[in-house]
Amino acid sequence: MLPQSISSRASNRSRRDPTAPLRHVDPVLLVCVGILAVVGLVAVYSATRGPGPDFSKSYLVKQTIFMVIGAGAFGVFAAVDYRKLHDWAWAFYGFTTFLLVLVISPFGSQSHGAQSWFALGPFQLQPAEFTKLSLIGALAFLLSEFRGDIDLRRLVALLATAGLPMALIMLQPDLGETLILVAMTMAILLVGGLPTKYIAVLTIVGVIGVVGALNSPLLAEYQRNRLTAFVNPNDKSNAALYNIEQSQQAIANGRITGQGLFDGPQTKLGFVPEQQTDFIFTAVAEQFGFIGSATVLLLYGLLCYRIWRIAQVSKDSFGTYICVGVLVMFAFSAFENVGMAMGIMPVTGIPLLLISAGGSSTITAFAALGLVLNVHMRRFQ
Amino acid sequence: MDTTSPRLRMSILGVVVIACFVALFARLWYLQVMEAPALAVQATANRTRTVATEAPRGRIFDSKGRVIVDNRTSLIVSIDRNELKKVKNRDDLIARLADVLTANGAPIKISTIEKRLSEKKADQLQAVPIATDVTEEVIHHLSEYAEDFPAVSYERKTVRVYPYGMTASNILGYTGRITAETLKSLEPGTDPDGVSKTYQPDSIIGLAGVESTYEKELRGTPGIELVQVDSKNRPVGTESYQPPKSGNDIQLHIDIEVQIRAEQALADRLAVLRGTAQKDGTKRGAPAGSVVVLDPRDGGVVALASEPSYDPQEFANGISQERYLQLQNVNGASALIDRSISGQYAPGSTFKLVTATAALSNGLIDGNSSIYDDGVYKVGNPVQEFKNSGDQKNGNINVVRALTVSSDVYFYWLGDRMDGTTLIQDSATAYGFDKKTGIDLPNESAGYVLTKAEKKALHNKYPDAYPNGDWYTGDNVQLAVGQNVVVVTPLQIARAYAAFANGGTVYQPHVVWKILKPNSTPSKPDDVLRVIDPVVTSTVTLPPDVRGPIESGLEGVTGGAGTAASAFAGFDLSAFPVVGKTGTAQVDGKADTSLFASYGPGNSPKWVVTAVMEESGFGAEASGEVTRHIYELLANQALTGAGTATTGTRD
């Protein structure tokens, strides 16, 4: 934190104000986001154009539209002072929670065994994606109000806030999104000053909860198989292994330098399922090899590092908690998504943010990064 | 330490995130660098399917460069019977197919299709060929309206063509679809470029004759297309393509002209004799016989005839079970056996060559040693009598005369004198009897020449089949005239006479002369991949005092006093001397086996010709006649130069 004198002095000089938000844009973050978004477009196109000769551009066009909307959301969420958004946190939380209720009502649509989206013409809206951002906002609000003083009653309030959307998402059911919410909540509570004993208790409850969820009647047999396939990779009776095998073969097929753009046979021929979303990493890995895919992971790591750094330089704890939430949202989805494609994490359908095709997730990711930049830009105000 | 400090908590979070990324990098390195080769193999197998196209087999030439086995493309329409069972309007489909075939230049009746469908095939899973050699129009129509013709398939196959029809079928053999067991066990050959000639479940392989023994050469390199398929197994492109390459051509020692003559002469003579009575009144069955023509200079097989025979074309598109059974009984004999190499017969008097060689080279007799032949030879106690054929009395004779007139008594005497030794057996072994010749054709028989010890061993092993294990003088007496304890193949006889003709070298007979490049011109030296060199398996020591008397005796056989004089009446022996020996082997309850072994021209032998005819009577009247017909052609070739090799000289 900078000495108070500098910022107070700066406020008097509006024209060449060194604290002006635009002077504190994080260029590294912008570059990372830009490159990842372009890689995403290329990956989505290569995974969906088909073997030809009539290449399909529909996913490319859609994803470009989402990126443009996302860029808009990024601008808005960066421009408006996040401290003003503070007051809207609950409204946003309330709205997304309402959508989660609505989506499991007859208004929602179903696919892959989960009732998780609304059909809006050619587009699909997945409220669970937006929930990630609204939960970050609500938890950051509460924790910044509590100022590190968390007793059991406050903990219950925090857990209730996080638990409600989690429960609604589990009703869809969508374990992947729930797990992300769990990870984000844990991280925010950790940084938010939750006493260590509560953390220990919550960790134990979390483990029990995961085991319980795996055995709960909410999950169908095939879903359980998907989740546990990575533990027993040689269990031939488990049909879910086919996907993981195919995706690992595609990744291995990239070798060090990759098969070249549009030359990944596994990618081109549709052997990897859900390749534009859950298994998008295979398209990157097969076509661009270890060099390309490691670079993407490095960019991801760099992005996470920047967010982590911004969390630390934030002027207030509200900003810090927002950044922590967004950090885990990115880090966990990368770990889970890429780990799943490489067979070291369970198969849960969550997107690789900025790269996977999908409107709701892309717009949410941009908006979240906009907020992070927002915190960075206003760290002197 | 404050465990709730934001800075500490941020650090913990950072470490966790870093740990996650490190795990991802480690796994990525493992998959893309360490495990990549193994996983890539799986991936390729996953996304490609192999489509193999059979390549044309190599062609087969005779010694003079004439094509005797060729290829052509045949368009075949087949019906898969298992698929047909699933078709709803089965009769309707067959009627439509008949219409299409008839309208497009391949007329067929519905009943014919039904008949072919009901034929029992050796392989029930194989699609049944309904029409072969259909027109291109038929194929166009069927491919255009493929949906209307379920269970109907068509293919373009290269099939074998035999320009000389049934000629040499016993040598050439035939081809057919590989069986599942063979597919597993057969080791594929490689083409001149070192590419493996892999087999697929529908590959065609040689099943008999040189098609079988030279399978590795003749087989073409199949075209292998690695077709990329998508996840729904639809073809989307070609990953790699290796075009089919024809197999190596081969050139045989066989002279197709001589082969034709040998088969014709044999078949004609059998037909003439069949049903007539021989001298003692036994009816001649004359069901089967064989002729072997060898080149005594290198063991090359010039002709190899076996009657009855089959048409290899019948096997080209799959033979019906009914026809296969028919071929196993033609005039009471199987057409599928090559008697020239697998028929086993008592050699009769043709074996006297062996006995005479044993007696002369061991000093028992010389060319002048005489005995008095009164038609009967008595041995043992109690006395056992052995007679000349037809109770003939030859008077005072030496070995030369004994061979010419075929005195059994003289040889009974020699057998008697050599009893207690294995001199005859040793001589037989030197001439190459008692074991396979090693000819490059499948299913050769070995025959046997028993010794005292072997007879004992046989009795001990099979007491029922060989009730008597003792060796009597009578056994040795019979051995001396090629009866009872000796069984040979026609090829073995020919090889022994070839050895005598060339001065004592016993060659391994060879049908194949040269391996040529694919699509070769036999006369071009550059097209020769390799020549099969003659192989010497043993030698017979034939000094002049051994060879001379025997040669004189055999020279007389075709002359005025000889046993084959009648057969060679009118043949110009002065221009083309034929040296030979008749044989008449007794078979219990049947007409005699007629044999004739010979070579010519006598002064510089180029051919050995032997004939063996079952239930056909005396040596001269059946086999001698057949042999004479063959010599007429050979003499013509030798004297006029007709049919001289166009592929370079063999002399």
JSON list of C-alpha atoms in Angstrom, two decimals, chain A residues 35-185:
[
{"chain": "A", "resi": 35, "resn": "ILE", "atom": "CA", "xyz": [-3.75, -14.49, -26.71]},
{"chain": "A", "resi": 36, "resn": "LEU", "atom": "CA", "xyz": [-5.87, -17.07, -24.89]},
{"chain": "A", "resi": 37, "resn": "ALA", "atom": "CA", "xyz": [-9.01, -15.76, -26.56]},
{"chain": "A", "resi": 38, "resn": "VAL", "atom": "CA", "xyz": [-7.43, -16.07, -30.03]},
{"chain": "A", "resi": 39, "resn": "VAL", "atom": "CA", "xyz": [-6.12, -19.56, -29.23]},
{"chain": "A", "resi": 40, "resn": "GLY", "atom": "CA", "xyz": [-9.63, -20.38, -28.09]},
{"chain": "A", "resi": 41, "resn": "LEU", "atom": "CA", "xyz": [-11.18, -19.25, -31.37]},
{"chain": "A", "resi": 42, "resn": "VAL", "atom": "CA", "xyz": [-8.65, -21.27, -33.40]},
{"chain": "A", "resi": 43, "resn": "ALA", "atom": "CA", "xyz": [-9.14, -24.33, -31.20]},
{"chain": "A", "resi": 44, "resn": "VAL", "atom": "CA", "xyz": [-12.92, -24.14, -31.38]},
{"chain": "A", "resi": 45, "resn": "TYR", "atom": "CA", "xyz": [-12.83, -23.74, -35.14]},
{"chain": "A", "resi": 46, "resn": "SER", "atom": "CA", "xyz": [-10.41, -26.63, -35.66]},
{"chain": "A", "resi": 47, "resn": "ALA", "atom": "CA", "xyz": [-12.48, -28.86, -33.41]},
{"chain": "A", "resi": 48, "resn": "THR", "atom": "CA", "xyz": [-15.77, -28.07, -35.12]},
{"chain": "A", "resi": 49, "resn": "ARG", "atom": "CA", "xyz": [-15.02, -27.45, -38.79]},
{"chain": "A", "resi": 50, "resn": "GLY", "atom": "CA", "xyz": [-15.32, -31.17, -39.56]},
{"chain": "A", "resi": 51, "resn": "PRO", "atom": "CA", "xyz": [-13.28, -33.29, -41.96]},
{"chain": "A", "resi": 52, "resn": "GLY", "atom": "CA", "xyz": [-14.32, -31.14, -44.90]},
{"chain": "A", "resi": 53, "resn": "PRO", "atom": "CA", "xyz": [-14.46, -30.25, -47.68]},
{"chain": "A", "resi": 54, "resn": "ASP", "atom": "CA", "xyz": [-17.44, -28.13, -46.56]},
{"chain": "A", "resi": 55, "resn": "PHE", "atom": "CA", "xyz": [-15.99, -26.71, -43.39]},
{"chain": "A", "resi": 56, "resn": "SER", "atom": "CA", "xyz": [-18.48, -25.61, -40.80]},
{"chain": "A", "resi": 57, "resn": "LYS", "atom": "CA", "xyz": [-17.99, -22.11, -39.45]},
{"chain": "A", "resi": 58, "resn": "SER", "atom": "CA", "xyz": [-21.05, -21.95, -37.20]},
{"chain": "A", "resi": 59, "resn": "TYR", "atom": "CA", "xyz": [-19.17, -22.52, -33.94]},
{"chain": "A", "resi": 60, "resn": "LEU", "atom": "CA", "xyz": [-16.48, -20.07, -34.96]},
{"chain": "A", "resi": 61, "resn": "VAL", "atom": "CA", "xyz": [-19.06, -17.40, -35.71]},
{"chain": "A", "resi": 62, "resn": "LYS", "atom": "CA", "xyz": [-20.96, -18.01, -32.49]},
{"chain": "A", "resi": 63, "resn": "GLN", "atom": "CA", "xyz": [-17.83, -18.06, -30.37]},
{"chain": "A", "resi": 64, "resn": "THR", "atom": "CA", "xyz": [-16.64, -14.82, -32.00]},
{"chain": "A", "resi": 65, "resn": "ILE", "atom": "CA", "xyz": [-19.96, -13.22, -31.11]},
{"chain": "A", "resi": 66, "resn": "PHE", "atom": "CA", "xyz": [-19.58, -14.40, -27.52]},
{"chain": "A", "resi": 67, "resn": "MET", "atom": "CA", "xyz": [-16.05, -13.02, -27.39]},
{"chain": "A", "resi": 68, "resn": "VAL", "atom": "CA", "xyz": [-17.27, -9.65, -28.64]},
{"chain": "A", "resi": 69, "resn": "ILE", "atom": "CA", "xyz": [-20.05, -9.62, -26.04]},
{"chain": "A", "resi": 70, "resn": "GLY", "atom": "CA", "xyz": [-17.48, -10.83, -23.50]},
{"chain": "A", "resi": 71, "resn": "ALA", "atom": "CA", "xyz": [-15.14, -7.99, -24.43]},
{"chain": "A", "resi": 72, "resn": "GLY", "atom": "CA", "xyz": [-18.04, -5.60, -23.87]},
{"chain": "A", "resi": 73, "resn": "ALA", "atom": "CA", "xyz": [-18.73, -7.13, -20.47]},
{"chain": "A", "resi": 74, "resn": "PHE", "atom": "CA", "xyz": [-15.02, -6.91, -19.72]},
{"chain": "A", "resi": 75, "resn": "GLY", "atom": "CA", "xyz": [-15.11, -3.18, -20.51]},
{"chain": "A", "resi": 76, "resn": "VAL", "atom": "CA", "xyz": [-18.21, -2.54, -18.41]},
{"chain": "A", "resi": 77, "resn": "PHE", "atom": "CA", "xyz": [-16.97, -4.56, -15.42]},
{"chain": "A", "resi": 78, "resn": "ALA", "atom": "CA", "xyz": [-13.62, -2.81, -15.59]},
{"chain": "A", "resi": 79, "resn": "ALA", "atom": "CA", "xyz": [-14.96, 0.70, -16.12]},
{"chain": "A", "resi": 80, "resn": "VAL", "atom": "CA", "xyz": [-17.50, 1.03, -13.32]},
{"chain": "A", "resi": 81, "resn": "ASP", "atom": "CA", "xyz": [-15.73, 1.37, -9.96]},
{"chain": "A", "resi": 82, "resn": "TYR", "atom": "CA", "xyz": [-16.01, -2.03, -8.29]},
{"chain": "A", "resi": 83, "resn": "ARG", "atom": "CA", "xyz": [-16.84, -0.36, -5.01]},
{"chain": "A", "resi": 84, "resn": "LYS", "atom": "CA", "xyz": [-20.07, 0.85, -6.55]},
{"chain": "A", "resi": 85, "resn": "LEU", "atom": "CA", "xyz": [-20.75, -2.72, -7.62]},
{"chain": "A", "resi": 86, "resn": "HIS", "atom": "CA", "xyz": [-20.42, -3.59, -3.93]},
{"chain": "A", "resi": 87, "resn": "ASP", "atom": "CA", "xyz": [-23.96, -2.39, -3.40]},
{"chain": "A", "resi": 88, "resn": "TRP", "atom": "CA", "xyz": [-25.28, -4.45, -6.31]},
{"chain": "A", "resi": 89, "resn": "ALA", "atom": "CA", "xyz": [-23.70, -7.69, -5.15]},
{"chain": "A", "resi": 90, "resn": "TRP", "atom": "CA", "xyz": [-26.82, -8.95, -3.44]},
{"chain": "A", "resi": 91, "resn": "ALA", "atom": "CA", "xyz": [-29.08, -7.99, -6.30]},
{"chain": "A", "resi": 92, "resn": "PHE", "atom": "CA", "xyz": [-26.87, -9.89, -8.69]},
{"chain": "A", "resi": 93, "resn": "TYR", "atom": "CA", "xyz": [-26.73, -12.86, -6.33]},
{"chain": "A", "resi": 94, "resn": "GLY", "atom": "CA", "xyz": [-30.48, -12.83, -5.98]},
{"chain": "A", "resi": 95, "resn": "PHE", "atom": "CA", "xyz": [-31.01, -12.64, -9.71]},
{"chain": "A", "resi": 96, "resn": "THR", "atom": "CA", "xyz": [-28.70, -15.58, -10.58]},
{"chain": "A", "resi": 97, "resn": "THR", "atom": "CA", "xyz": [-30.16, -17.66, -7.75]},
{"chain": "A", "resi": 98, "resn": "PHE", "atom": "CA", "xyz": [-33.61, -17.01, -9.15]},
{"chain": "A", "resi": 99, "resn": "LEU", "atom": "CA", "xyz": [-32.38, -18.18, -12.54]},
{"chain": "A", "resi": 100, "resn": "LEU", "atom": "CA", "xyz": [-31.07, -21.36, -10.93]},
{"chain": "A", "resi": 101, "resn": "VAL", "atom": "CA", "xyz": [-34.52, -22.04, -9.54]},
{"chain": "A", "resi": 102, "resn": "LEU", "atom": "CA", "xyz": [-36.09, -21.25, -12.86]},
{"chain": "A", "resi": 103, "resn": "VAL", "atom": "CA", "xyz": [-33.75, -23.51, -14.80]},
{"chain": "A", "resi": 104, "resn": "ILE", "atom": "CA", "xyz": [-34.79, -26.61, -12.89]},
{"chain": "A", "resi": 105, "resn": "SER", "atom": "CA", "xyz": [-38.42, -25.66, -13.47]},
{"chain": "A", "resi": 106, "resn": "PRO", "atom": "CA", "xyz": [-40.11, -26.57, -16.77]},
{"chain": "A", "resi": 107, "resn": "PHE", "atom": "CA", "xyz": [-38.65, -23.37, -18.26]},
{"chain": "A", "resi": 108, "resn": "GLY", "atom": "CA", "xyz": [-35.21, -24.93, -18.31]},
{"chain": "A", "resi": 109, "resn": "SER", "atom": "CA", "xyz": [-33.87, -27.33, -20.90]},
{"chain": "A", "resi": 110, "resn": "GLN", "atom": "CA", "xyz": [-32.05, -30.58, -20.53]},
{"chain": "A", "resi": 111, "resn": "SER", "atom": "CA", "xyz": [-29.06, -32.15, -22.20]},
{"chain": "A", "resi": 112, "resn": "HIS", "atom": "CA", "xyz": [-26.57, -34.84, -21.24]},
{"chain": "A", "resi": 113, "resn": "GLY", "atom": "CA", "xyz": [-28.77, -35.72, -18.31]},
{"chain": "A", "resi": 114, "resn": "ALA", "atom": "CA", "xyz": [-28.59, -32.31, -16.66]},
{"chain": "A", "resi": 115, "resn": "GLN", "atom": "CA", "xyz": [-31.26, -29.62, -16.66]},
{"chain": "A", "resi": 116, "resn": "SER", "atom": "CA", "xyz": [-28.92, -26.69, -16.81]},
{"chain": "A", "resi": 117, "resn": "TRP", "atom": "CA", "xyz": [-29.80, -24.20, -19.51]},
{"chain": "A", "resi": 118, "resn": "PHE", "atom": "CA", "xyz": [-32.40, -21.94, -21.09]},
{"chain": "A", "resi": 119, "resn": "ALA", "atom": "CA", "xyz": [-32.95, -22.02, -24.82]},
{"chain": "A", "resi": 120, "resn": "LEU", "atom": "CA", "xyz": [-32.82, -18.48, -26.20]},
{"chain": "A", "resi": 121, "resn": "GLY", "atom": "CA", "xyz": [-33.23, -18.90, -29.92]},
{"chain": "A", "resi": 122, "resn": "PRO", "atom": "CA", "xyz": [-29.95, -20.24, -31.28]},
{"chain": "A", "resi": 123, "resn": "PHE", "atom": "CA", "xyz": [-28.19, -19.55, -27.99]},
{"chain": "A", "resi": 124, "resn": "GLN", "atom": "CA", "xyz": [-28.16, -21.32, -24.68]},
{"chain": "A", "resi": 125, "resn": "LEU", "atom": "CA", "xyz": [-27.95, -19.55, -21.36]},
{"chain": "A", "resi": 126, "resn": "GLN", "atom": "CA", "xyz": [-26.36, -21.43, -18.47]},
{"chain": "A", "resi": 127, "resn": "PRO", "atom": "CA", "xyz": [-27.16, -19.59, -15.23]},
{"chain": "A", "resi": 128, "resn": "ALA", "atom": "CA", "xyz": [-24.66, -21.68, -13.25]},
{"chain": "A", "resi": 129, "resn": "GLU", "atom": "CA", "xyz": [-21.86, -19.85, -15.07]},
{"chain": "A", "resi": 130, "resn": "PHE", "atom": "CA", "xyz": [-23.10, -16.44, -13.95]},
{"chain": "A", "resi": 131, "resn": "THR", "atom": "CA", "xyz": [-23.59, -17.81, -10.46]},
{"chain": "A", "resi": 132, "resn": "LYS", "atom": "CA", "xyz": [-19.84, -18.18, -10.14]},
{"chain": "A", "resi": 133, "resn": "LEU", "atom": "CA", "xyz": [-19.46, -14.42, -10.44]},
{"chain": "A", "resi": 134, "resn": "SER", "atom": "CA", "xyz": [-22.44, -13.52, -8.29]},
{"chain": "A", "resi": 135, "resn": "LEU", "atom": "CA", "xyz": [-21.31, -15.83, -5.50]},
{"chain": "A", "resi": 136, "resn": "ILE", "atom": "CA", "xyz": [-17.88, -14.22, -5.58]},
{"chain": "A", "resi": 137, "resn": "GLY", "atom": "CA", "xyz": [-19.58, -10.85, -5.19]},
{"chain": "A", "resi": 138, "resn": "ALA", "atom": "CA", "xyz": [-21.83, -11.96, -2.34]},
{"chain": "A", "resi": 139, "resn": "LEU", "atom": "CA", "xyz": [-19.08, -13.68, -0.39]},
{"chain": "A", "resi": 140, "resn": "ALA", "atom": "CA", "xyz": [-16.68, -10.77, -0.91]},
{"chain": "A", "resi": 141, "resn": "PHE", "atom": "CA", "xyz": [-19.38, -8.43, 0.32]},
{"chain": "A", "resi": 142, "resn": "LEU", "atom": "CA", "xyz": [-20.01, -10.44, 3.47]},
{"chain": "A", "resi": 143, "resn": "LEU", "atom": "CA", "xyz": [-16.36, -11.02, 4.28]},
{"chain": "A", "resi": 144, "resn": "SER", "atom": "CA", "xyz": [-15.39, -7.40, 3.74]},
{"chain": "A", "resi": 145, "resn": "GLU", "atom": "CA", "xyz": [-18.21, -6.45, 6.11]},
{"chain": "A", "resi": 146, "resn": "PHE", "atom": "CA", "xyz": [-17.01, -8.99, 8.71]},
{"chain": "A", "resi": 147, "resn": "ARG", "atom": "CA", "xyz": [-13.45, -7.59, 8.57]},
{"chain": "A", "resi": 148, "resn": "GLY", "atom": "CA", "xyz": [-11.81, -10.85, 9.48]},
{"chain": "A", "resi": 149, "resn": "ASP", "atom": "CA", "xyz": [-13.94, -11.34, 12.57]},
{"chain": "A", "resi": 150, "resn": "ILE", "atom": "CA", "xyz": [-15.84, -14.54, 11.84]},
{"chain": "A", "resi": 151, "resn": "ASP", "atom": "CA", "xyz": [-17.74, -16.36, 14.50]},
{"chain": "A", "resi": 152, "resn": "LEU", "atom": "CA", "xyz": [-19.91, -19.41, 14.04]},
{"chain": "A", "resi": 153, "resn": "ARG", "atom": "CA", "xyz": [-23.04, -17.38, 13.32]},
{"chain": "A", "resi": 154, "resn": "ARG", "atom": "CA", "xyz": [-21.26, -15.45, 10.56]},
{"chain": "A", "resi": 155, "resn": "LEU", "atom": "CA", "xyz": [-19.80, -18.67, 9.22]},
{"chain": "A", "resi": 156, "resn": "VAL", "atom": "CA", "xyz": [-23.30, -20.10, 8.97]},
{"chain": "A", "resi": 157, "resn": "ALA", "atom": "CA", "xyz": [-24.36, -17.00, 7.04]},
{"chain": "A", "resi": 158, "resn": "LEU", "atom": "CA", "xyz": [-21.42, -17.42, 4.66]},
{"chain": "A", "resi": 159, "resn": "LEU", "atom": "CA", "xyz": [-22.07, -21.14, 4.19]},
{"chain": "A", "resi": 160, "resn": "ALA", "atom": "CA", "xyz": [-25.76, -20.53, 3.60]},
{"chain": "A", "resi": 161, "resn": "THR", "atom": "CA", "xyz": [-24.93, -17.94, 0.98]},
{"chain": "A", "resi": 162, "resn": "ALA", "atom": "CA", "xyz": [-22.62, -20.38, -0.80]},
{"chain": "A", "resi": 163, "resn": "GLY", "atom": "CA", "xyz": [-24.73, -23.47, -0.11]},
{"chain": "A", "resi": 164, "resn": "LEU", "atom": "CA", "xyz": [-27.96, -22.25, -1.69]},
{"chain": "A", "resi": 165, "resn": "PRO", "atom": "CA", "xyz": [-26.67, -21.98, -5.29]},
{"chain": "A", "resi": 166, "resn": "MET", "atom": "CA", "xyz": [-24.57, -25.11, -4.82]},
{"chain": "A", "resi": 167, "resn": "ALA", "atom": "CA", "xyz": [-27.63, -27.07, -3.80]},
{"chain": "A", "resi": 168, "resn": "LEU", "atom": "CA", "xyz": [-29.64, -25.70, -6.74]},
{"chain": "A", "resi": 169, "resn": "ILE", "atom": "CA", "xyz": [-26.85, -26.63, -9.17]},
{"chain": "A", "resi": 170, "resn": "MET", "atom": "CA", "xyz": [-26.62, -30.10, -7.71]},
{"chain": "A", "resi": 171, "resn": "LEU", "atom": "CA", "xyz": [-30.31, -30.48, -8.50]},
{"chain": "A", "resi": 172, "resn": "GLN", "atom": "CA", "xyz": [-29.59, -30.04, -12.22]},
{"chain": "A", "resi": 173, "resn": "PRO", "atom": "CA", "xyz": [-27.25, -31.93, -11.50]},
{"chain": "A", "resi": 174, "resn": "ASP", "atom": "CA", "xyz": [-23.92, -30.40, -12.43]},
{"chain": "A", "resi": 175, "resn": "LEU", "atom": "CA", "xyz": [-21.17, -31.63, -10.17]},
{"chain": "A", "resi": 176, "resn": "GLY", "atom": "CA", "xyz": [-18.41, -29.83, -12.06]},
{"chain": "A", "resi": 177, "resn": "GLU", "atom": "CA", "xyz": [-19.86, -26.37, -11.51]},
{"chain": "A", "resi": 178, "resn": "THR", "atom": "CA", "xyz": [-20.63, -27.25, -7.90]},
{"chain": "A", "resi": 179, "resn": "LEU", "atom": "CA", "xyz": [-17.04, -28.27, -7.32]},
{"chain": "A", "resi": 180, "resn": "ILE", "atom": "CA", "xyz": [-15.82, -24.95, -8.71]},
{"chain": "A", "resi": 181, "resn": "LEU", "atom": "CA", "xyz": [-18.15, -23.09, -6.36]},
{"chain": "A", "resi": 182, "resn": "VAL", "atom": "CA", "xyz": [-16.83, -25.19, -3.47]},
{"chain": "A", "resi": 183, "resn": "ALA", "atom": "CA", "xyz": [-13.23, -24.43, -4.39]},
{"chain": "A", "resi": 184, "resn": "MET", "atom": "CA", "xyz": [-13.93, -20.71, -4.80]},
{"chain": "A", "resi": 185, "resn": "THR", "atom": "CA", "xyz": [-15.81, -20.53, -1.50]}
]
